[in-house]
Amino acid sequence: SRRQELALLMGLNFFFFMFSQAKRCDKKSLLTVRTECQSCSLNVGTKCPDGYTKVTNGSVGVRDCRYIFEIRKYSLSLPGCRHICRKDYVQPQCCPGHWGPDCMECPGGASSPCSGRGSCAEGMEGNGSCSCQDGFGGTACETCADDNLFGPSCSAVCSCVHGVCNSGIDGDGSCECYSAYTGPNCDKPIPECAALLCPENSRCSPSSQDETKLECKCLPNYQGDGRYCEPINPCLQAVCHPHAHCTYLGPNQHSCTCLEGYHGDGQVCLPVDPCQTHYGNCPTESTVCIYDGPGQSHCECKEHYRNYVPGVGCSVIDVCESNNPCHRNANCTTIAPGQPNLHTFCHPLSKSEYNTSTLSLLCI
């Protein structure tokens, strides 16, 4: 039903919100600003910028400034007042091991970025890419940079002359020899193999039970009993990432391609967050990009904006129309989102009301 769909949507939004907060390590700080200096008698009603709290609330403010009053061709520098305004400011920051505006996990996971074999470009300004240590490669530094390297440090070099090396981070460098060759490095020919006549896709090799005898074994990248050998299909062994598609390319050969909405080398696939690149095509001045899931996002209006138009952005809310904070004898103009500017037209008091020590103004 419609009600169940709405409940599910609200639940998903709450999940994404809580999940995103778990990846944030925001830094809190206190910002302090001062209002424009003006006559102390007029400063009582001065408001702080939107979002700030007036520390000097209920008073004329602090008398620590001077302002210029112009009357005809003369400019007077007069002692004035201004208010102190403060607000708590939260500097958005990602927790270690996360990157981008939405604080996505670094390849390899936040607990071990880049599989512990490289450094991740983390932080909100980072792009999540891994700079792997020498000898390592892959999206998450999960493989050896060269197919001829093996071992946990990818520093050992395979030495197979006529065979296939057990390479890679988990490999031990052992050689599986081609037909008519033997030895640790597959560099010793076996002349007697010519008379064995092994079938297609098999090879002549010393027997596993008795090395003085010869037998037919399947070629590297094939499997079987030596009399019948079929090519190995790696795609049947879940060799790719769960969010990748495996393509069979030949005997024991394959390629992994990340599914739509994900990116990576196929061994490691990370969700694509459109907000991380070009802000999901959301106009940055008036909108924010909201991540909805792998490869999906939408734009929402920032505070003090409304009426989103795709490709254009949102319109500034006119504070003077929606919530005019000005005096009835003042002109209100929205000079910035959420910030009105008061243009007050005043004239000096009559001579009988004029005080030589204080220049007072009366608004009309």
XYZ file of C-alpha atoms in Angstrom:
364
model
C 0.000 0.000 0.000
C 0.951 3.660 -0.285
C 1.357 3.913 3.487
C 3.745 0.965 3.556
C 5.783 2.460 0.704
C 6.088 5.756 2.576
C 7.099 3.937 5.757
C 9.749 1.985 3.849
C 11.068 5.166 2.215
C 11.287 6.933 5.573
C 13.081 3.935 7.020
C 15.619 3.921 4.196
C 16.213 7.659 4.545
C 16.770 7.236 8.279
C 19.173 4.356 7.610
C 21.206 6.384 5.108
C 21.262 9.347 7.522
C 22.502 7.267 10.458
C 24.969 5.439 8.222
C 26.391 8.713 6.905
C 26.708 10.152 10.415
C 28.717 7.104 11.496
C 31.353 8.038 8.907
C 31.589 11.688 9.949
C 33.994 13.092 12.517
C 32.931 16.736 12.387
C 34.971 19.375 14.197
C 33.040 21.857 16.339
C 34.156 25.461 16.791
C 32.721 28.821 17.884
C 32.454 31.716 15.434
C 32.254 35.315 16.653
C 31.264 38.336 14.542
C 30.385 41.953 15.300
C 27.569 43.954 13.780
C 28.147 47.192 11.911
C 28.985 50.170 14.101
C 26.199 52.735 14.423
C 24.546 55.131 16.846
C 24.117 53.486 20.252
C 20.492 54.620 20.446
C 19.738 52.807 17.204
C 21.795 49.738 18.025
C 19.363 48.273 20.565
C 17.207 46.658 17.900
C 20.038 45.527 15.657
C 19.821 41.847 14.820
C 22.633 39.377 14.373
C 23.176 37.615 11.039
C 21.018 34.590 10.453
C 22.060 31.670 12.632
C 23.983 33.784 15.172
C 23.016 34.521 18.784
C 23.436 38.004 20.225
C 25.831 37.835 23.186
C 25.072 41.462 24.090
C 21.319 40.871 23.976
C 19.168 43.468 25.782
C 21.696 46.287 25.635
C 23.066 48.831 23.223
C 26.056 46.581 22.671
C 29.695 47.386 23.234
C 31.036 50.922 22.883
C 34.235 50.054 21.078
C 33.859 51.622 17.650
C 33.224 54.790 15.680
C 30.928 55.380 12.748
C 30.684 58.094 10.113
C 27.614 60.322 10.001
C 27.240 62.501 6.927
C 25.168 65.664 6.961
C 25.201 67.673 3.791
C 28.857 68.181 2.889
C 30.212 67.289 6.304
C 31.285 63.919 7.681
C 31.390 63.384 11.411
C 33.216 60.546 13.174
C 31.113 59.659 16.194
C 31.500 57.065 18.959
C 29.125 54.194 18.367
C 28.054 50.755 19.459
C 27.883 47.297 17.975
C 26.759 43.874 19.091
C 28.780 40.696 19.479
C 27.203 37.658 17.836
C 28.241 34.040 18.126
C 27.233 30.676 16.764
C 28.426 27.118 17.014
C 30.028 26.112 13.756
C 30.494 22.518 12.707
C 33.309 21.902 10.236
C 32.314 18.769 8.297
C 35.081 16.182 8.348
C 35.285 12.522 7.430
C 36.490 9.919 9.875
C 39.832 8.276 8.999
C 39.502 5.854 6.107
C 36.668 7.784 4.410
C 36.602 10.285 1.574
C 34.469 12.781 -0.353
C 31.459 14.916 0.629
C 29.500 11.799 1.632
C 32.470 10.173 3.406
C 32.559 6.944 1.432
C 34.814 4.132 2.632
C 38.281 3.961 1.111
C 39.021 0.910 -1.082
C 39.873 -2.011 1.148
C 37.641 -0.748 3.965
C 37.948 2.019 6.542
C 39.751 -0.226 9.036
C 42.451 -1.111 6.493
C 42.450 1.465 3.681
C 44.088 0.250 0.480
C 44.452 -3.191 2.101
C 47.212 -1.776 4.307
C 49.525 -1.624 1.278
C 49.120 2.007 0.290
C 47.652 5.375 1.225
C 44.117 6.548 0.483
C 43.288 10.074 -0.688
C 40.864 10.497 2.200
C 39.003 13.475 3.619
C 36.199 15.510 2.096
C 38.526 16.904 -0.552
C 39.966 13.474 -1.406
C 38.912 11.235 -4.280
C 39.364 7.881 -2.544
C 42.119 6.655 -4.859
C 44.892 4.429 -3.520
C 48.582 5.171 -3.971
C 50.032 1.680 -3.660
C 53.435 0.804 -2.273
C 56.077 -0.495 -4.668
C 55.164 -3.892 -6.064
C 51.412 -3.629 -5.421
C 48.540 -2.670 -7.714
C 44.776 -2.776 -8.109
C 41.994 -0.486 -6.917
C 42.631 -1.455 -3.286
C 46.290 -2.506 -3.690
C 44.979 -6.064 -3.464
C 47.218 -7.556 -6.159
C 50.832 -7.587 -7.251
C 51.646 -4.896 -9.789
C 53.242 -7.473 -12.121
C 51.973 -10.963 -12.994
C 55.526 -12.268 -12.592
C 55.749 -11.315 -8.898
C 54.628 -13.345 -5.905
C 54.606 -13.430 -2.115
C 53.061 -11.229 0.619
C 55.360 -8.343 -0.292
C 55.169 -8.923 -4.078
C 58.949 -8.704 -4.163
C 59.870 -12.235 -5.307
C 60.190 -12.879 -9.051
C 58.944 -16.045 -10.746
C 61.643 -18.178 -12.407
C 59.589 -20.560 -14.560
C 61.253 -21.033 -17.971
C 58.766 -23.400 -19.660
C 55.793 -23.315 -17.337
C 53.204 -21.318 -15.428
C 54.111 -19.634 -12.143
C 51.897 -19.630 -9.065
C 52.161 -15.857 -8.749
C 50.317 -13.163 -6.819
C 50.149 -12.131 -3.171
C 49.011 -15.614 -2.118
C 51.307 -17.434 -4.573
C 54.448 -19.359 -3.635
C 56.273 -19.071 -6.971
C 56.053 -22.787 -7.773
C 56.101 -23.779 -11.447
C 53.685 -25.982 -13.364
C 55.665 -27.194 -16.378
C 54.600 -27.412 -19.989
C 54.814 -30.711 -21.851
C 58.249 -32.403 -22.024
C 59.824 -30.192 -19.342
C 60.545 -30.786 -15.686
C 62.538 -29.365 -12.784
C 61.801 -26.625 -10.220
C 62.113 -23.992 -12.945
C 60.715 -26.135 -15.794
C 64.027 -25.833 -17.631
C 64.943 -29.522 -18.023
C 63.697 -31.243 -21.220
C 62.343 -34.823 -21.183
C 63.312 -36.527 -24.510
C 61.302 -39.674 -23.729
C 58.044 -37.711 -23.942
C 58.045 -37.928 -27.732
C 56.917 -41.571 -27.575
C 54.111 -41.025 -25.034
C 51.715 -39.355 -27.507
C 49.632 -37.433 -24.962
C 46.154 -36.356 -26.201
C 45.049 -32.798 -26.895
C 45.315 -30.319 -24.018
C 47.569 -32.677 -22.053
C 51.319 -32.904 -21.534
C 54.022 -35.401 -20.808
C 55.278 -35.129 -17.244
C 56.906 -37.266 -14.512
C 54.347 -39.315 -12.607
C 53.088 -37.913 -9.318
C 53.539 -41.375 -7.686
C 56.853 -42.367 -9.301
C 59.041 -39.672 -10.836
C 60.986 -42.303 -12.803
C 57.893 -42.904 -14.908
C 56.117 -40.601 -17.319
C 52.406 -39.917 -17.624
C 50.022 -37.557 -19.351
C 48.735 -34.669 -17.261
C 46.504 -31.776 -18.192
C 48.215 -28.653 -19.462
C 48.368 -25.612 -17.206
C 44.997 -23.828 -17.269
C 43.226 -27.146 -17.982
C 41.753 -29.739 -15.654
C 41.025 -33.465 -15.941
C 42.684 -36.870 -15.587
C 45.251 -36.478 -18.363
C 43.264 -38.547 -20.848
C 40.542 -35.921 -21.079
C 41.292 -32.281 -20.214
C 38.919 -29.338 -20.352
C 39.697 -25.646 -19.978
C 39.336 -24.115 -16.519
C 36.594 -21.480 -16.336
C 37.489 -19.062 -13.500
C 34.040 -17.461 -13.677
C 32.585 -20.609 -12.100
C 34.692 -19.985 -8.994
C 33.418 -16.511 -7.994
C 36.761 -14.849 -8.706
C 35.254 -11.374 -9.183
C 33.775 -8.950 -6.693
C 30.113 -9.610 -5.764
C 29.176 -6.413 -7.636
C 31.119 -7.342 -10.775
C 30.419 -9.390 -13.898
C 32.875 -12.105 -14.922
C 33.641 -12.698 -18.612
C 35.327 -15.939 -19.720
C 38.223 -15.187 -22.101
C 39.781 -18.624 -22.543
C 41.437 -21.387 -20.510
C 41.825 -20.004 -16.981
C 41.473 -16.449 -18.290
C 38.780 -13.955 -17.432
C 37.995 -10.297 -16.936
C 35.981 -8.675 -14.172
C 33.825 -5.625 -14.880
C 32.031 -3.716 -12.149
C 28.256 -3.534 -12.499
C 26.427 -0.299 -13.292
C 26.553 2.024 -10.315
C 29.961 0.714 -9.217
C 33.554 1.423 -10.216
C 36.865 -0.342 -9.718
C 39.004 -3.046 -11.286
C 36.425 -5.813 -10.908
C 38.318 -7.430 -8.067
C 37.268 -4.491 -5.920
C 34.094 -2.582 -6.826
C 33.042 0.551 -4.974
C 29.637 2.241 -5.189
C 29.563 5.291 -7.451
C 28.413 8.386 -5.596
C 27.457 11.032 -8.187
C 27.755 13.664 -5.457
C 31.500 12.989 -5.254
C 32.072 14.079 -8.856
C 30.686 17.383 -10.117
C 28.277 17.349 -7.146
C 25.830 15.205 -9.094
C 25.327 18.120 -11.539
C 23.608 20.047 -8.749
C 24.220 23.834 -8.869
C 26.471 24.333 -5.842
C 25.316 27.870 -5.031
C 21.719 26.983 -4.227
C 21.481 23.186 -3.913
C 23.020 20.199 -2.186
C 23.483 16.756 -3.695
C 21.915 13.847 -1.795
C 23.318 10.332 -2.292
C 20.523 7.783 -2.797
C 22.538 4.642 -3.515
C 25.074 3.263 -6.023
C 25.037 5.545 -9.062
C 21.982 7.488 -7.874
C 21.487 10.927 -6.323
C 19.165 13.919 -6.352
C 19.371 17.663 -5.716
C 17.700 19.511 -2.849
C 17.471 23.221 -2.111
C 19.771 24.696 0.513
C 18.388 26.551 3.513
C 16.815 29.870 2.485
C 16.214 28.561 -1.057
C 13.152 26.966 -2.692
C 11.580 25.842 -5.985
C 14.272 23.607 -7.475
C 14.524 23.618 -11.276
C 16.717 20.850 -12.812
C 19.873 22.256 -14.341
C 19.119 25.740 -13.012
C 18.959 25.461 -9.234
C 16.772 27.014 -6.553
C 15.475 30.536 -6.018
C 16.430 32.641 -3.001
C 13.615 33.037 -0.492
C 12.840 36.742 -0.104
C 13.054 37.198 3.667
C 11.390 40.583 3.363
C 8.270 38.955 1.919
C 8.116 35.800 4.009
C 9.201 37.182 7.396
C 9.950 40.901 7.283
C 12.109 41.719 10.320
C 12.295 45.459 9.619
C 10.611 48.418 11.286
C 7.506 49.728 9.566
C 9.401 52.865 8.587
C 12.316 50.938 7.075
C 12.841 49.495 3.638
C 13.829 45.825 3.653
C 16.036 44.297 0.980
C 17.324 40.718 0.914
C 21.059 41.099 0.294
C 21.988 37.446 0.850
C 20.135 34.198 1.570
C 18.412 34.677 4.922
C 19.957 38.123 5.453
C 17.891 41.301 5.085
C 19.401 44.777 4.827
C 17.593 47.634 6.545
C 17.570 50.910 4.606
C 16.229 53.449 7.124
C 15.402 56.990 6.092
C 16.001 59.436 8.961
C 16.325 63.172 9.599
C 17.937 65.174 12.425
C 15.776 66.399 15.287
C 14.718 70.003 15.470
C 17.109 72.508 16.992
C 15.160 72.543 20.235
C 15.640 68.789 20.516
C 19.249 68.822 19.382
C 21.763 67.869 22.038
C 25.260 69.158 21.348
C 26.855 66.132 22.986
C 24.824 63.504 21.136
C 23.512 63.519 17.589
C 20.132 61.747 17.668
C 18.115 60.559 14.678
C 14.396 60.124 14.234
C 13.111 57.654 11.656
C 10.124 58.537 9.488
